[in-house]
PDB file of C-alpha atoms in Angstrom:
ATOM      1  CA  MET A1121     -45.644 -42.015-152.137  1.00 56.00           C
ATOM      2  CA  LYS A1122     -41.690 -40.558-152.771  1.00 70.00           C
ATOM      3  CA  ILE A1123     -42.616 -37.011-155.410  1.00 77.00           C
ATOM      4  CA  LEU A1124     -40.619 -36.509-157.577  1.00 85.00           C
ATOM      5  CA  HIS A1125     -37.932 -33.673-158.286  1.00 90.00           C
ATOM      6  CA  HIS A1126     -38.452 -31.544-161.649  1.00 94.00           C
ATOM      7  CA  PRO A1127     -36.454 -27.836-162.310  1.00 95.00           C
ATOM      8  CA  ASP A1128     -38.239 -25.089-162.634  1.00 95.00           C
ATOM      9  CA  LYS A1129     -37.591 -24.713-166.590  1.00 96.00           C
ATOM     10  CA  ALA A1130     -35.179 -21.116-164.855  1.00 96.00           C
ATOM     11  CA  ASP A1131     -32.995 -24.492-164.467  1.00 97.00           C
ATOM     12  CA  ILE A1132     -33.042 -25.963-167.210  1.00 97.00           C
ATOM     13  CA  HIS A1133     -28.948 -25.882-168.553  1.00 98.00           C
ATOM     14  CA  LEU A1134     -28.372 -26.198-171.869  1.00 98.00           C
ATOM     15  CA  SER A1135     -26.000 -28.808-171.029  1.00 97.00           C
ATOM     16  CA  SER A1136     -27.604 -31.337-168.894  1.00 98.00           C
ATOM     17  CA  VAL A1137     -30.878 -31.579-172.856  1.00 98.00           C
ATOM     18  CA  LEU A1138     -28.088 -32.143-174.284  1.00 97.00           C
ATOM     19  CA  TYR A1139     -26.011 -35.019-172.189  1.00 97.00           C
ATOM     20  CA  ALA A1140     -29.709 -36.427-171.388  1.00 97.00           C
ATOM     21  CA  LEU A1141     -30.486 -36.433-175.796  1.00 96.00           C
ATOM     22  CA  SER A1142     -27.142 -37.813-176.204  1.00 93.00           C
ATOM     23  CA  ASP A1143     -27.704 -41.492-175.394  1.00 91.00           C
ATOM     24  CA  PRO A1144     -29.753 -43.424-178.404  1.00 89.00           C
ATOM     25  CA  VAL A1145     -32.248 -44.824-175.983  1.00 89.00           C
ATOM     26  CA  ARG A1146     -32.732 -41.740-174.636  1.00 93.00           C
ATOM     27  CA  LEU A1147     -33.175 -39.883-177.818  1.00 93.00           C
ATOM     28  CA  TYR A1148     -35.655 -42.711-178.723  1.00 91.00           C
ATOM     29  CA  LEU A1149     -38.335 -42.266-175.934  1.00 92.00           C
ATOM     30  CA  VAL A1150     -38.044 -38.795-176.411  1.00 95.00           C
ATOM     31  CA  ALA A1151     -38.955 -39.015-180.328  1.00 93.00           C
ATOM     32  CA  GLU A1152     -41.506 -41.426-179.036  1.00 90.00           C
ATOM     33  CA  LEU A1153     -43.401 -38.889-177.107  1.00 93.00           C
ATOM     34  CA  HIS A1154     -42.997 -36.059-179.235  1.00 94.00           C
ATOM     35  CA  LYS A1155     -45.334 -38.326-182.030  1.00 90.00           C
ATOM     36  CA  ALA A1156     -47.438 -39.716-179.067  1.00 89.00           C
ATOM     37  CA  GLY A1157     -47.859 -37.357-176.318  1.00 89.00           C
ATOM     38  CA  GLU A1158     -48.183 -38.990-172.833  1.00 91.00           C
ATOM     39  CA  ARG A1159     -47.408 -41.962-172.414  1.00 91.00           C
ATOM     40  CA  THR A1160     -45.931 -44.980-169.420  1.00 87.00           C
ATOM     41  CA  CYS A1161     -42.412 -46.279-169.251  1.00 78.00           C
ATOM     42  CA  GLY A1162     -44.285 -50.025-169.685  1.00 78.00           C
ATOM     43  CA  ASP A1163     -46.134 -48.581-172.769  1.00 82.00           C
ATOM     44  CA  MET A1164     -42.283 -47.426-174.078  1.00 79.00           C
ATOM     45  CA  GLU A1165     -40.837 -50.589-176.564  1.00 79.00           C
ATOM     46  CA  VAL A1166     -37.655 -50.419-175.636  1.00 78.00           C
ATOM     47  CA  PRO A1167     -35.182 -53.155-175.971  1.00 76.00           C
ATOM     48  CA  VAL A1168     -33.355 -52.404-172.171  1.00 81.00           C
ATOM     49  CA  VAL A1169     -34.610 -53.964-169.081  1.00 81.00           C
ATOM     50  CA  LYS A1170     -36.789 -51.982-166.719  1.00 83.00           C
ATOM     51  CA  SER A1171     -34.777 -51.116-164.628  1.00 84.00           C
ATOM     52  CA  THR A1172     -32.418 -49.629-167.524  1.00 86.00           C
ATOM     53  CA  LEU A1173     -35.071 -47.897-169.014  1.00 86.00           C
ATOM     54  CA  SER A1174     -35.609 -45.904-164.831  1.00 88.00           C
ATOM     55  CA  HIS A1175     -32.542 -44.769-165.708  1.00 92.00           C
ATOM     56  CA  HIS A1176     -33.118 -43.098-168.371  1.00 93.00           C
ATOM     57  CA  SER A1177     -36.629 -41.855-167.162  1.00 92.00           C
ATOM     58  CA  ARG A1178     -34.441 -39.994-164.415  1.00 94.00           C
ATOM     59  CA  THR A1179     -32.348 -38.471-166.440  1.00 97.00           C
ATOM     60  CA  LEU A1180     -33.992 -37.518-168.738  1.00 97.00           C
ATOM     61  CA  ARG A1181     -36.416 -36.233-165.724  1.00 96.00           C
ATOM     62  CA  GLU A1182     -33.690 -34.536-163.749  1.00 97.00           C
ATOM     63  CA  ALA A1183     -32.649 -32.623-167.050  1.00 97.00           C
ATOM     64  CA  GLY A1184     -35.707 -31.437-167.308  1.00 98.00           C
ATOM     65  CA  VAL A1185     -36.377 -32.486-170.586  1.00 98.00           C
ATOM     66  CA  VAL A1186     -39.402 -34.686-169.681  1.00 97.00           C
ATOM     67  CA  ARG A1187     -41.965 -34.485-167.244  1.00 96.00           C
ATOM     68  CA  VAL A1188     -43.031 -37.289-165.240  1.00 93.00           C
ATOM     69  CA  ARG A1189     -46.807 -38.065-163.406  1.00 91.00           C
ATOM     70  CA  VAL A1190     -47.594 -39.942-160.896  1.00 88.00           C
ATOM     71  CA  GLN A1191     -50.513 -42.465-160.859  1.00 86.00           C
ATOM     72  CA  GLY A1192     -50.975 -45.578-158.807  1.00 86.00           C
ATOM     73  CA  THR A1193     -47.850 -48.414-159.649  1.00 85.00           C
ATOM     74  CA  GLN A1194     -47.681 -46.438-163.572  1.00 86.00           C
ATOM     75  CA  ARG A1195     -45.506 -42.957-164.624  1.00 88.00           C
ATOM     76  CA  PHE A1196     -46.565 -41.455-167.688  1.00 92.00           C
ATOM     77  CA  LEU A1197     -43.945 -39.968-169.297  1.00 94.00           C
ATOM     78  CA  SER A1198     -44.908 -36.894-171.577  1.00 96.00           C
ATOM     79  CA  ILE A1199     -41.875 -34.263-172.606  1.00 97.00           C
ATOM     80  CA  ARG A1200     -41.401 -30.488-171.339  1.00 97.00           C
ATOM     81  CA  ALA A1201     -42.218 -29.163-175.462  1.00 96.00           C
ATOM     82  CA  ASP A1202     -43.469 -25.117-174.003  1.00 96.00           C
ATOM     83  CA  ASP A1203     -40.337 -25.169-171.070  1.00 97.00           C
ATOM     84  CA  LEU A1204     -37.284 -26.921-173.617  1.00 97.00           C
ATOM     85  CA  GLU A1205     -38.773 -23.499-176.300  1.00 97.00           C
ATOM     86  CA  ALA A1206     -38.435 -21.320-174.144  1.00 97.00           C
ATOM     87  CA  ARG A1207     -35.237 -22.441-172.317  1.00 97.00           C
ATOM     88  CA  PHE A1208     -33.876 -23.112-176.085  1.00 98.00           C
ATOM     89  CA  PRO A1209     -35.863 -21.695-179.352  1.00 98.00           C
ATOM     90  CA  GLY A1210     -35.636 -24.412-181.257  1.00 97.00           C
ATOM     91  CA  LEU A1211     -33.088 -26.723-179.577  1.00 97.00           C
ATOM     92  CA  LEU A1212     -35.957 -29.591-179.437  1.00 96.00           C
ATOM     93  CA  SER A1213     -37.517 -29.020-183.202  1.00 96.00           C
ATOM     94  CA  SER A1214     -33.643 -29.201-184.552  1.00 96.00           C
ATOM     95  CA  VAL A1215     -32.446 -32.246-182.416  1.00 95.00           C
ATOM     96  CA  LEU A1216     -35.764 -33.978-183.661  1.00 94.00           C
ATOM     97  CA  GLN A1217     -35.779 -33.272-186.956  1.00 94.00           C
ATOM     98  CA  ALA A1218     -31.620 -34.958-186.601  1.00 93.00           C
ATOM     99  CA  TYR A1219     -32.570 -37.544-185.800  1.00 91.00           C
ATOM    100  CA  GLU A1220     -35.623 -38.725-187.994  1.00 88.00           C
ATOM    101  CA  THR A1221     -33.246 -37.271-190.939  1.00 88.00           C
ATOM    102  CA  SER A1222     -30.183 -39.820-189.813  1.00 83.00           C
ATOM    103  CA  GLY A1223     -32.841 -42.802-189.573  1.00 76.00           C
ATOM    104  CA  GLY A1224     -35.024 -42.508-186.520  1.00 71.00           C
ATOM    105  CA  LYS A1225     -36.654 -45.563-185.455  1.00 66.00           C
ATOM    106  CA  ASP A1226     -35.725 -47.536-187.534  1.00 64.00           C
ATOM    107  CA  GLN A1227     -32.276 -47.361-187.248  1.00 64.00           C
ATOM    108  CA  PHE A1228     -32.023 -46.854-184.077  1.00 61.00           C
ATOM    109  CA  LEU A1229     -34.620 -50.570-183.815  1.00 58.00           C
ATOM    110  CA  ALA A1230     -31.756 -51.786-185.620  1.00 57.00           C
ATOM    111  CA  LYS A1231     -28.625 -51.575-183.624  1.00 59.00           C
ATOM    112  CA  GLU A1232     -29.881 -51.730-180.204  1.00 54.00           C
ATOM    113  CA  LEU A1233     -31.546 -55.639-181.813  1.00 46.00           C
TER     114      LEU A1233
END
């Protein structure tokens, strides 16, 4: 089984986090994870193909935004909220609040479909 790299808390960089959150699909994924907690990639209702979803989850993982836990053939994603809050206090909540204020899921799905 391939071991997935997750950056240590001290190695999470603001530029990487902001880049990861700058994509509408990745921001949608983070917002959904924030609401629901840990979810599998297959549970995520995202209008992209599986390979694209894998790319987005890898980008979020490598930036330190999410943790990916492998169990059998499934990959469970969860937000590294404590690590992000420790490194960049208030960043995640501010980004998610702005996302919701600007239309959130409804606006995202309207653009993607």
